[in-house]
Coordinates of C-alpha atoms in Angstrom, one line a residue:
M1 CA 0.0 0.0 0.0
D2 CA 2.9 2.4 0.9
S3 CA 4.7 1.7 -2.4
F4 CA 1.5 2.2 -4.3
S5 CA 0.8 5.6 -2.6
S6 CA 4.4 6.6 -3.3
T7 CA 4.0 5.7 -7.0
N8 CA 0.8 7.8 -7.1
V9 CA 2.6 10.8 -5.6
V10 CA 5.4 10.6 -8.2
L11 CA 2.9 10.2 -11.0
K12 CA 0.9 13.2 -9.8
K13 CA 4.1 15.3 -9.6
Q14 CA 5.0 14.2 -13.2
V15 CA 1.5 15.0 -14.5
T16 CA 1.4 18.3 -12.6
G17 CA 4.8 19.2 -14.0
E18 CA 3.7 18.3 -17.5
S19 CA 0.5 20.3 -17.0
S20 CA 2.6 23.3 -15.8
V21 CA 4.8 23.0 -18.9
I22 CA 1.7 22.8 -21.2
S23 CA 0.1 25.6 -19.4
R24 CA 3.2 27.8 -19.7
E25 CA 3.3 26.9 -23.5
N26 CA -0.3 27.8 -23.9
V27 CA 0.3 31.1 -22.1
A28 CA 3.2 31.8 -24.4
V29 CA 1.2 31.0 -27.5
K30 CA -1.7 33.2 -26.3
R31 CA 0.9 36.0 -25.5
I32 CA 2.4 35.7 -29.0
R33 CA -1.1 35.7 -30.6
T34 CA -2.2 38.6 -28.6
E35 CA 0.9 40.7 -29.4
E36 CA 0.7 39.9 -33.1
E37 CA -3.1 40.6 -33.2
Q38 CA -2.5 43.8 -31.3
E39 CA 0.1 44.9 -33.8
I40 CA -2.3 44.3 -36.6
A41 CA -5.0 46.1 -34.7
N42 CA -2.8 49.1 -34.2
R43 CA -1.9 49.3 -37.9
K44 CA -5.2 48.3 -39.4
P45 CA -7.1 51.5 -40.4
S46 CA -10.3 52.4 -38.5
L47 CA -11.1 49.0 -36.9
I48 CA -10.7 48.1 -33.2
W49 CA -9.9 44.5 -34.4
K50 CA -12.1 41.8 -33.0
R51 CA -13.2 38.5 -34.5
T52 CA -16.8 39.8 -34.4
G53 CA -19.3 41.4 -36.6
G54 CA -20.9 39.6 -39.6
W55 CA -24.5 38.7 -40.1
T56 CA -25.0 37.8 -36.4
A57 CA -24.3 41.3 -35.2
A58 CA -26.0 42.9 -38.3
S59 CA -29.2 40.8 -37.6
I60 CA -29.4 42.3 -34.1
L61 CA -29.1 45.8 -35.6
L62 CA -31.8 45.0 -38.2
A63 CA -34.1 43.9 -35.4
N64 CA -33.3 47.1 -33.5
Q65 CA -34.2 49.1 -36.6
C66 CA -37.4 47.3 -37.0
L67 CA -38.5 47.9 -33.4
A68 CA -37.4 51.5 -33.3
T69 CA -39.2 52.2 -36.5
L70 CA -42.4 50.6 -35.2
A71 CA -42.2 52.9 -32.2
F72 CA -41.5 56.0 -34.3
F73 CA -44.3 55.6 -36.8
G74 CA -46.6 54.7 -33.9
V75 CA -46.4 58.5 -33.2
G76 CA -45.7 59.9 -36.7
V77 CA -48.1 58.1 -39.0
N78 CA -51.3 59.4 -37.4
L79 CA -49.9 62.7 -36.1
V80 CA -51.8 64.7 -38.7
L81 CA -55.1 63.4 -37.4
F82 CA -54.0 63.9 -33.7
L83 CA -53.4 67.5 -34.5
T84 CA -56.7 68.0 -36.2
R85 CA -58.9 65.9 -33.9
V86 CA -57.3 66.5 -30.5
L87 CA -55.5 69.8 -30.8
G88 CA -58.1 71.3 -33.2
Q89 CA -55.7 72.5 -36.0
S90 CA -56.9 73.1 -39.6
N91 CA -56.0 70.7 -42.4
A92 CA -53.3 73.0 -43.9
D93 CA -51.9 73.9 -40.5
A94 CA -51.7 70.2 -39.5
A95 CA -50.1 69.2 -42.8
N96 CA -47.5 71.9 -42.3
S97 CA -46.9 70.9 -38.6
V98 CA -46.3 67.3 -39.6
S99 CA -44.0 68.4 -42.5
K100 CA -41.9 70.6 -40.1
W101 CA -41.8 67.9 -37.4
T102 CA -40.7 65.2 -39.9
G103 CA -38.2 67.6 -41.4
T104 CA -36.7 68.1 -37.9
V105 CA -36.5 64.3 -37.4
Y106 CA -34.2 63.9 -40.4
L107 CA -32.4 67.1 -39.9
C108 CA -31.3 65.8 -36.5
S109 CA -29.6 63.0 -38.5
L110 CA -26.8 65.4 -39.3
V111 CA -26.2 66.0 -35.6
G112 CA -26.0 62.3 -34.9
A113 CA -23.7 61.7 -37.9
F114 CA -21.4 64.5 -36.8
L115 CA -21.0 63.1 -33.3
S116 CA -20.7 59.6 -34.6
D117 CA -17.9 60.4 -37.1
S118 CA -16.1 62.9 -34.9
Y119 CA -16.2 62.0 -31.3
W120 CA -18.5 59.3 -29.9
G121 CA -18.3 56.5 -32.5
R122 CA -21.3 54.7 -34.0
Y123 CA -22.1 52.5 -31.0
L124 CA -22.2 55.2 -28.3
T125 CA -24.1 57.5 -30.6
C126 CA -26.8 54.9 -31.2
A127 CA -27.1 54.2 -27.5
I128 CA -27.4 57.8 -26.4
F129 CA -29.9 58.8 -29.0
Q130 CA -32.0 55.8 -28.3
L131 CA -32.2 56.8 -24.7
I132 CA -33.4 60.3 -25.8
F133 CA -35.9 58.6 -28.1
V134 CA -37.3 56.5 -25.2
S135 CA -37.5 59.6 -23.0
G136 CA -39.6 61.4 -25.7
L137 CA -42.0 58.5 -26.0
V138 CA -42.5 58.5 -22.2
L139 CA -43.4 62.2 -22.3
V140 CA -45.7 61.6 -25.3
S141 CA -47.6 59.0 -23.3
I142 CA -47.8 61.1 -20.2
S143 CA -49.0 64.3 -22.0
S144 CA -51.7 62.5 -23.9
W145 CA -52.9 60.6 -20.8
F146 CA -52.9 63.5 -18.3
F147 CA -53.4 66.6 -20.4
L148 CA -54.9 66.1 -23.9
I149 CA -57.3 63.1 -24.1
K150 CA -60.2 64.6 -22.3
P151 CA -62.7 63.0 -22.1
D152 CA -61.5 59.5 -22.5
G153 CA -61.9 58.1 -26.0
C154 CA -62.1 61.5 -27.7
G155 CA -60.3 62.2 -31.0
D156 CA -61.9 59.3 -32.7
G157 CA -63.6 61.6 -35.3
K158 CA -66.9 61.6 -33.4
L159 CA -66.2 62.6 -29.8
T160 CA -64.7 66.1 -29.6
C161 CA -61.8 66.6 -27.2
V162 CA -61.8 69.4 -24.6
P163 CA -59.6 72.3 -25.9
A164 CA -56.0 71.5 -24.8
T165 CA -54.4 73.6 -22.1
S166 CA -51.2 75.6 -22.7
M167 CA -49.3 73.2 -20.4
G168 CA -50.6 70.2 -22.2
Q169 CA -49.6 71.5 -25.6
V170 CA -46.1 72.6 -24.4
V171 CA -45.4 69.1 -22.9
F172 CA -46.7 67.4 -26.1
Y173 CA -44.6 69.5 -28.5
L174 CA -41.5 69.0 -26.2
A175 CA -42.2 65.3 -26.3
I176 CA -42.6 64.8 -30.0
Y177 CA -39.5 66.9 -30.7
L178 CA -37.5 64.8 -28.3
V179 CA -38.8 61.8 -30.3
A180 CA -37.6 63.6 -33.4
F181 CA -34.2 64.3 -32.0
G182 CA -33.7 60.8 -30.6
Y183 CA -34.9 58.9 -33.7
G184 CA -33.2 61.3 -36.2
G185 CA -29.8 61.1 -34.4
H186 CA -30.0 57.3 -34.2
Q187 CA -30.9 56.6 -37.8
P188 CA -27.7 57.3 -39.8
S189 CA -25.5 55.8 -37.1
I190 CA -27.4 52.5 -37.0
A191 CA -27.2 52.2 -40.8
T192 CA -23.5 52.9 -40.9
F193 CA -22.8 50.7 -37.8
G194 CA -24.6 47.8 -39.5
A195 CA -22.4 48.3 -42.6
D196 CA -19.3 48.4 -40.4
Q197 CA -20.0 44.7 -39.5
F198 CA -18.8 43.7 -42.9
D199 CA -15.2 44.0 -44.3
E200 CA -15.0 45.7 -47.7
S201 CA -11.7 44.1 -48.4
K202 CA -13.3 40.6 -48.7
P203 CA -15.5 40.2 -51.8
K204 CA -18.1 38.0 -50.0
E205 CA -18.5 40.5 -47.2
R206 CA -18.6 43.4 -49.7
N207 CA -21.7 41.7 -51.3
S208 CA -23.1 41.2 -47.9
K209 CA -22.7 44.9 -47.1
A210 CA -24.7 45.8 -50.3
A211 CA -27.4 43.3 -49.3
F212 CA -27.5 44.8 -45.8
F213 CA -28.8 48.1 -47.0
C214 CA -31.7 46.3 -48.8
Y215 CA -32.5 44.4 -45.6
F216 CA -32.1 47.5 -43.5
Y217 CA -34.8 49.3 -45.5
F218 CA -36.9 46.1 -45.5
A219 CA -36.6 46.0 -41.6
L220 CA -37.6 49.7 -41.5
N221 CA -40.8 49.0 -43.5
F222 CA -41.6 45.7 -41.7
G223 CA -41.6 47.6 -38.4
S224 CA -43.7 50.4 -39.7
L225 CA -46.2 47.8 -41.1
F226 CA -47.4 47.1 -37.5
S227 CA -47.6 50.7 -36.5
N228 CA -49.5 51.6 -39.7
T229 CA -52.1 48.8 -39.0
L230 CA -52.4 47.8 -35.4
L231 CA -51.4 51.1 -33.7
V232 CA -53.2 53.2 -36.2
Y233 CA -56.4 51.2 -35.5
F234 CA -56.2 51.9 -31.7
E235 CA -55.4 55.6 -32.3
D236 CA -58.1 56.1 -34.9
H237 CA -60.7 54.8 -32.3
G238 CA -59.6 57.4 -29.7
R239 CA -57.2 55.1 -27.8
W240 CA -54.3 57.4 -28.4
T241 CA -52.5 56.7 -25.1
L242 CA -52.6 52.9 -25.6
G243 CA -51.0 53.4 -29.1
F244 CA -48.3 55.6 -27.6
L245 CA -47.6 53.2 -24.8
L246 CA -47.2 50.3 -27.3
S247 CA -44.7 52.5 -29.2
L248 CA -42.8 53.1 -25.9
G249 CA -42.7 49.3 -25.2
S250 CA -41.3 48.7 -28.7
A251 CA -38.6 51.4 -28.2
V252 CA -37.5 49.9 -24.9
I253 CA -37.2 46.4 -26.4
A254 CA -35.1 47.9 -29.2
L255 CA -32.7 49.6 -26.8
V256 CA -32.3 46.4 -24.6
S257 CA -31.7 44.2 -27.7
F258 CA -29.1 46.7 -28.9
L259 CA -27.2 46.7 -25.6
F260 CA -27.5 42.9 -25.4
G261 CA -25.5 42.6 -28.7
T262 CA -22.6 44.7 -27.4
P263 CA -20.0 41.9 -27.1
G264 CA -20.6 40.8 -30.7
Y265 CA -20.2 44.1 -32.6
K266 CA -17.3 45.2 -34.7
Y267 CA -16.4 48.8 -33.8
V268 CA -14.9 51.7 -35.8
K269 CA -13.0 54.5 -34.2
P270 CA -14.2 58.0 -34.7
C271 CA -11.9 59.9 -37.2
G272 CA -12.1 63.4 -35.6
N273 CA -14.0 66.5 -36.5
P274 CA -14.2 66.7 -40.3
L275 CA -15.1 70.4 -40.4
P276 CA -11.6 71.7 -39.7
R277 CA -10.1 69.3 -42.2
V278 CA -12.4 70.5 -45.0
A279 CA -12.0 74.1 -43.9
Q280 CA -8.2 73.7 -44.1
V281 CA -8.4 72.6 -47.7
F282 CA -10.4 75.7 -48.7
V283 CA -8.2 78.1 -46.6
A284 CA -5.0 76.5 -48.1
A285 CA -6.3 76.8 -51.6
A286 CA -7.4 80.4 -51.1
R287 CA -3.9 81.3 -49.8
K288 CA -2.4 79.9 -53.0
W289 CA -5.0 81.5 -55.3
D290 CA -2.2 82.6 -57.7
V291 CA -0.3 79.2 -57.6
I292 CA -0.6 76.9 -60.6
P293 CA -1.4 73.3 -59.3
V294 CA 1.4 70.8 -60.1
K295 CA 0.8 67.4 -61.7
A296 CA -1.1 64.7 -59.8
D297 CA 2.0 62.7 -59.0
E298 CA 3.8 65.8 -57.6
L299 CA 1.0 66.7 -55.1
Y300 CA 1.8 66.3 -51.4
E301 CA 0.9 63.1 -49.7
L302 CA 2.3 61.2 -46.7
E303 CA 4.8 58.4 -47.5
G304 CA 3.7 54.8 -46.8
P305 CA 0.2 53.4 -46.5
E306 CA -0.9 55.5 -43.6
S307 CA -3.3 58.4 -44.2
A308 CA -3.0 61.9 -42.6
I309 CA -6.7 61.4 -41.5
K310 CA -6.8 59.2 -38.4
G311 CA -8.5 55.9 -39.2
S312 CA -9.1 56.7 -42.9
R313 CA -7.7 55.0 -46.0
K314 CA -5.9 57.1 -48.6
I315 CA -7.9 58.4 -51.6
F316 CA -6.4 58.7 -55.1
H317 CA -6.4 62.0 -56.9
S318 CA -9.4 63.0 -59.1
E319 CA -9.6 65.6 -61.9
E320 CA -12.7 67.5 -60.6
F321 CA -12.4 70.8 -58.8
E322 CA -8.8 71.3 -59.9
F323 CA -8.6 74.6 -58.0
L324 CA -8.6 72.7 -54.7
D325 CA -5.4 70.9 -55.8
K326 CA -3.6 74.1 -54.9
A327 CA -4.0 73.1 -51.2
A328 CA -1.8 70.0 -51.9
T329 CA 0.7 71.9 -54.1
M330 CA 3.9 72.4 -52.1
T331 CA 5.7 75.8 -52.2
E332 CA 8.8 77.2 -50.6
D333 CA 6.6 79.0 -48.0
D334 CA 5.1 75.6 -47.0
L335 CA 8.6 74.3 -46.2
S336 CA 9.4 77.3 -44.0
H337 CA 6.1 76.8 -42.1
Q338 CA 6.8 73.1 -41.3
K339 CA 3.9 71.8 -43.3
N340 CA 1.2 73.8 -41.5
P341 CA -2.2 72.0 -42.4
W342 CA -3.8 75.4 -43.0
R343 CA -1.3 76.0 -45.8
L344 CA -0.5 72.5 -47.1
C345 CA -2.9 69.5 -47.2
T346 CA -2.5 66.0 -48.3
I347 CA -4.2 64.6 -51.5
T348 CA -6.5 62.5 -49.3
Q349 CA -7.6 65.5 -47.3
V350 CA -8.2 67.4 -50.6
E351 CA -10.1 64.5 -52.0
E352 CA -12.3 64.3 -48.9
A353 CA -13.4 67.9 -49.5
K354 CA -13.9 67.1 -53.2
C355 CA -16.1 64.1 -52.4
V356 CA -18.4 66.4 -50.3
L357 CA -18.7 68.8 -53.2
K358 CA -19.3 66.1 -55.8
M359 CA -22.1 64.5 -53.7
L360 CA -24.0 67.8 -53.1
P361 CA -25.6 68.2 -56.6
I362 CA -26.8 64.6 -56.4
W363 CA -28.1 65.1 -52.9
L364 CA -29.9 68.4 -53.9
C365 CA -31.7 66.5 -56.7
T366 CA -33.2 64.1 -54.2
I367 CA -35.0 66.8 -52.2
I368 CA -37.9 67.1 -54.6
Y369 CA -38.5 63.3 -54.3
S370 CA -38.8 63.7 -50.6
V371 CA -41.6 66.2 -51.2
V372 CA -43.4 63.3 -52.9
F373 CA -42.6 61.0 -50.1
T374 CA -43.9 63.3 -47.3
Q375 CA -47.3 63.5 -48.8
M376 CA -48.1 60.0 -47.4
A377 CA -48.0 61.3 -43.9
S378 CA -50.0 64.4 -44.6
L379 CA -52.2 65.0 -47.6
F380 CA -52.7 61.4 -48.5
V381 CA -54.1 60.8 -45.0
E382 CA -56.3 63.9 -45.2
Q383 CA -57.5 62.8 -48.7
G384 CA -58.4 59.3 -47.4
D385 CA -60.2 60.8 -44.4
V386 CA -62.9 62.2 -46.6
M387 CA -63.4 59.1 -48.7
N388 CA -65.6 56.1 -48.1
S389 CA -63.4 54.0 -45.8
Y390 CA -66.0 51.3 -44.7
I391 CA -65.8 47.6 -45.5
G392 CA -69.3 46.6 -44.4
K393 CA -69.5 48.0 -40.9
F394 CA -65.7 48.0 -40.3
H395 CA -64.1 51.5 -40.5
L396 CA -60.6 51.5 -42.1
P397 CA -58.4 54.3 -40.6
A398 CA -57.1 56.6 -43.4
A399 CA -53.6 56.4 -42.1
S400 CA -53.6 52.6 -42.3
M401 CA -53.6 52.9 -46.1
S402 CA -49.9 53.4 -45.9
A403 CA -49.7 49.6 -45.3
F404 CA -50.0 49.3 -49.0
D405 CA -46.9 51.4 -49.4
I406 CA -45.1 49.2 -46.9
C407 CA -46.2 46.0 -48.6
S408 CA -45.1 47.4 -51.9
V409 CA -41.7 48.1 -50.5
L410 CA -41.4 44.6 -49.0
V411 CA -42.5 42.9 -52.3
C412 CA -40.5 45.2 -54.6
T413 CA -37.4 44.7 -52.4
G414 CA -37.7 40.9 -52.9
I415 CA -38.3 41.2 -56.6
Y416 CA -35.4 43.6 -57.0
R417 CA -32.9 41.4 -55.0
Q418 CA -34.0 38.0 -56.5
I419 CA -35.0 38.9 -60.1
L420 CA -34.0 42.4 -61.2
V421 CA -30.4 42.3 -59.9
P422 CA -29.5 38.9 -61.5
L423 CA -31.2 39.9 -64.8
A424 CA -29.8 43.4 -65.0
G425 CA -26.4 42.0 -64.0
R426 CA -26.4 39.6 -66.9
L427 CA -27.5 42.3 -69.3
S428 CA -25.2 45.1 -68.1
G429 CA -22.2 43.2 -66.7
N430 CA -22.5 45.0 -63.4
P431 CA -22.8 42.5 -60.5
K432 CA -25.0 45.0 -58.7
G433 CA -27.5 45.0 -61.6
L434 CA -28.1 48.7 -61.7
T435 CA -25.8 51.4 -60.4
E436 CA -27.0 53.4 -57.4
L437 CA -27.4 56.5 -59.6
Q438 CA -29.5 54.6 -62.1
R439 CA -31.8 53.3 -59.3
M440 CA -32.2 56.8 -57.9
G441 CA -33.2 58.1 -61.4
I442 CA -35.8 55.3 -61.7
G443 CA -37.1 56.2 -58.2
L444 CA -37.7 59.8 -59.4
V445 CA -39.7 58.7 -62.4
I446 CA -41.9 56.3 -60.3
G447 CA -42.4 59.1 -57.7
M448 CA -43.7 61.4 -60.4
L449 CA -46.2 58.7 -61.5
A450 CA -47.4 58.4 -57.9
M451 CA -48.3 62.1 -57.9
L452 CA -50.2 61.7 -61.2
A453 CA -52.1 58.8 -59.7
A454 CA -52.9 60.8 -56.5
G455 CA -54.2 63.7 -58.7
A456 CA -56.3 61.3 -60.7
T457 CA -57.8 59.8 -57.5
E458 CA -58.6 63.3 -56.2
I459 CA -60.4 64.2 -59.4
E460 CA -62.6 61.1 -59.1
R461 CA -63.2 61.8 -55.4
L462 CA -64.5 65.2 -56.1
K463 CA -66.8 63.8 -58.8
N464 CA -68.4 61.5 -56.2
V465 CA -68.9 64.1 -53.5
I466 CA -72.5 63.9 -52.1
E467 CA -73.9 67.3 -51.5
G468 CA -74.2 68.2 -47.8
H469 CA -71.8 65.4 -46.8
K470 CA -68.1 65.7 -45.9
V471 CA -67.2 62.3 -47.1
S472 CA -67.1 61.3 -50.8
S473 CA -68.8 58.1 -51.9
L474 CA -65.6 57.0 -53.7
S475 CA -63.9 54.1 -52.0
I476 CA -60.7 54.7 -50.1
F477 CA -59.1 51.8 -52.0
W478 CA -58.8 54.1 -55.0
Q479 CA -55.7 55.4 -53.2
I480 CA -53.9 52.0 -53.5
P481 CA -52.1 52.9 -56.8
Q482 CA -50.5 56.0 -55.4
Y483 CA -49.4 54.2 -52.2
V484 CA -48.0 51.3 -54.2
L485 CA -46.1 53.6 -56.6
V486 CA -44.6 55.5 -53.8
G487 CA -43.5 52.2 -52.2
A488 CA -41.9 51.0 -55.5
S489 CA -40.1 54.3 -55.9
E490 CA -38.7 54.1 -52.3
V491 CA -37.0 50.7 -53.2
F492 CA -35.1 52.4 -56.0
M493 CA -34.6 55.9 -54.4
Y494 CA -33.9 55.4 -50.7
I495 CA -32.0 52.1 -50.9
G496 CA -30.0 53.5 -53.8
Q497 CA -29.3 56.6 -51.7
L498 CA -28.2 54.6 -48.7
E499 CA -25.7 52.6 -50.8
F500 CA -24.6 55.6 -52.8
F501 CA -23.9 58.1 -50.0
N502 CA -22.4 55.5 -47.7
G503 CA -20.2 54.0 -50.4
Q504 CA -19.1 57.3 -51.9
A505 CA -18.3 59.0 -48.5
P506 CA -14.7 58.8 -47.4
D507 CA -13.9 56.7 -44.3
G508 CA -13.8 59.8 -42.0
I509 CA -17.4 60.8 -42.8
K510 CA -19.3 57.6 -43.4
S511 CA -22.1 58.5 -41.0
F512 CA -22.4 61.9 -42.7
G513 CA -22.9 60.0 -46.0
S514 CA -25.7 58.0 -44.5
S515 CA -27.2 61.1 -42.9
L516 CA -27.5 62.8 -46.3
C517 CA -30.3 60.4 -47.2
M518 CA -32.2 61.4 -44.1
A519 CA -31.3 65.1 -44.5
S520 CA -32.9 65.1 -48.0
I521 CA -36.1 63.8 -46.4
S522 CA -35.8 66.6 -43.9
L523 CA -35.5 69.4 -46.5
G524 CA -38.2 67.7 -48.6
N525 CA -40.6 68.1 -45.7
Y526 CA -39.6 71.8 -45.2
A527 CA -40.0 72.3 -49.0
S528 CA -43.4 70.7 -48.9
S529 CA -44.5 73.0 -46.0
M530 CA -43.2 76.0 -47.9
L531 CA -44.9 74.8 -51.1
V532 CA -48.3 74.4 -49.3
N533 CA -48.0 77.9 -47.8
M534 CA -47.1 79.4 -51.2
V535 CA -50.0 77.6 -52.9
M536 CA -52.5 78.6 -50.3
K537 CA -51.4 82.2 -50.3
I538 CA -51.7 82.4 -54.1
T539 CA -54.9 80.4 -54.5
T540 CA -56.9 82.0 -51.6
K541 CA -56.9 85.5 -53.1
G542 CA -60.3 87.1 -53.1
D543 CA -63.1 84.8 -51.9
K544 CA -61.5 81.6 -53.2
P545 CA -61.1 78.8 -50.7
G546 CA -57.7 77.7 -52.2
W547 CA -56.5 74.4 -53.3
I548 CA -56.2 72.8 -49.8
P549 CA -59.0 74.3 -47.7
D550 CA -60.5 72.9 -44.4
D551 CA -63.3 71.5 -46.5
L552 CA -61.4 69.6 -49.2
N553 CA -64.6 69.2 -51.2
T554 CA -64.4 72.9 -52.1
G555 CA -60.7 72.8 -53.0
H556 CA -58.5 71.4 -55.7
M557 CA -55.9 69.2 -54.1
D558 CA -55.5 67.4 -57.4
R559 CA -53.8 70.5 -58.8
F560 CA -51.3 70.5 -56.0
Y561 CA -50.4 66.9 -56.7
F562 CA -50.0 67.7 -60.4
L563 CA -47.8 70.6 -59.5
I564 CA -45.5 68.3 -57.5
A565 CA -45.4 65.9 -60.5
V566 CA -44.3 68.7 -62.8
L567 CA -41.5 69.8 -60.3
T568 CA -40.4 66.2 -60.1
A569 CA -40.1 65.9 -63.9
F570 CA -38.1 69.1 -64.0
D571 CA -35.9 67.8 -61.2
F572 CA -35.3 64.5 -63.1
V573 CA -33.9 66.4 -66.1
I574 CA -31.4 68.2 -63.9
Y575 CA -30.6 64.9 -62.1
L576 CA -29.6 63.3 -65.4
F577 CA -26.9 66.0 -66.0
C578 CA -25.6 65.7 -62.5
A579 CA -25.4 61.9 -62.6
K580 CA -23.6 61.9 -66.0
W581 CA -21.1 64.4 -64.6
Y582 CA -20.4 62.5 -61.4
T583 CA -17.2 60.4 -61.0
P584 CA -16.9 57.8 -58.2
I585 CA -14.4 58.0 -55.3
N586 CA -11.2 56.0 -55.8
I587 CA -10.0 54.5 -52.5
D588 CA -6.6 53.0 -51.9
D589 CA -7.3 49.5 -50.6
S590 CA -3.8 48.3 -50.5
Q591 CA -3.4 48.7 -46.7
G592 CA -6.6 46.8 -46.0
I593 CA -5.6 44.0 -48.2
E594 CA -2.1 43.8 -46.6
M595 CA -3.7 43.7 -43.2
E596 CA -6.0 40.8 -44.2
K597 CA -2.9 38.9 -45.4
Q598 CA -1.1 39.5 -42.1
E599 CA -4.2 38.5 -40.1
D600 CA -4.5 35.2 -42.1
D601 CA -0.8 34.5 -41.4
V602 CA -1.3 35.0 -37.6
L603 CA -4.3 32.7 -37.6
A604 CA -2.4 30.1 -39.6
K605 CA 0.5 30.2 -37.1
V606 CA -2.0 29.7 -34.2

């Protein structure tokens, strides 16, 4: 027994010793792997390197987008009727209020994009603005419950609400603009953060990134489908607070799911404030107004693969806006000032400024389309509210007709990805099928057709007005073509915009690129509000009721729709010239490819 115990002790010591050696070897391997990976992470542009990201992380962000959109449209889609039924505004005033509010939503996207690109990064920006969004929805629910919905169930189109107090109106407007600020700031960052989960240097992930924007817009519309049907039904029947509370619940789930996915995301470092960088280019070029730019291969650029812009890849020289090349032309004065960035800029820095200038004409041409898009949340709803919306004894809320727009988006997205892209790819040789610029042009044309359909529906509605009645006998389902056409146009225009502005924006301003899509919607809403005011001022001279009076049966809203169609056609002609002139950004991917090779070498060693 003693000898057996002694043998066991020896064996245990040997095993323990071997384990210690193995353990030390594992630690050494882990240390080597950590050091090599860290070296790659330090040299790899933009990314805080982790073996994360991909479709798992992107799927969480798509779910977040779906839930956040459900919450947002639970407030926005029926807001025009809340303003008329609960707060007692006129049709024109309510349409303008909704346009201004929606414009503010998307204008706030510029704020979110700036903070995301410059200081906070995508993740922190998404988290903070979602907290603001949830806070706004809490206030919306409280203000409607305690101050506005008096008596209970009012605002259903039959029971009139007690005039709102000043306090109630102040709290409500503060709440909806908090919602606007939170959702608007969150939107461009979540889109770009989702795109960050895929590595452009890998062909497979590059294709996944292109598909992500389709699924992103699909998720947006899938979420709004529930708010435009279920929540709208409750709100249309006077249960406004319940609808707002359901929106709040959806927003809370969205925030929790976003935070839950934190360990699995791939993160991108902020690249610093782009405003001074762009300003430096113009200041340096202005200081050298009398200098003749040198040839492209003689312009100033840092040696090696690193860019002067932190976390950004280099950009090759382009021929447009040649006067800005003066900023990268080195003179004797530049040498004496030790390469002051306000006197001498790199090619990459100059090209970043050029990219912004080149994208602006394309962006401006999308604003008129957004005027078309915003009619769904205002005049389309008011038009449907004075049409026959009964199916037997069931009353269909006018705002729920936007479900046809959403279904159109969902169906057209599938048709585009599964049928049009492969077919157009074989015909054109472009793996994307149609370029982003081509898709945006098609979206403008279909948007114009939607306005013509809306005008034709309004003509028929006026023909079927019953004297002495507010509601026309024409079925609300006559609105289906205009909603379906708007949905089809969105697939081409907005998905094309997301891909175009994100893809063409330099690394240092990716969120800014995504925010341009939202900002065009913002200015489109403001332009729509201005257009309504101009039209009403001109058409109400004398005793005329105008094109969009409180009693739509005495107006001519069809002429307003046709006016927008004409403006869209004119805008399309200008867009063709801008799209033909545009040249894509040319990124230097050599550093990213080299980093991928080094990463594969490390993994092979391990």
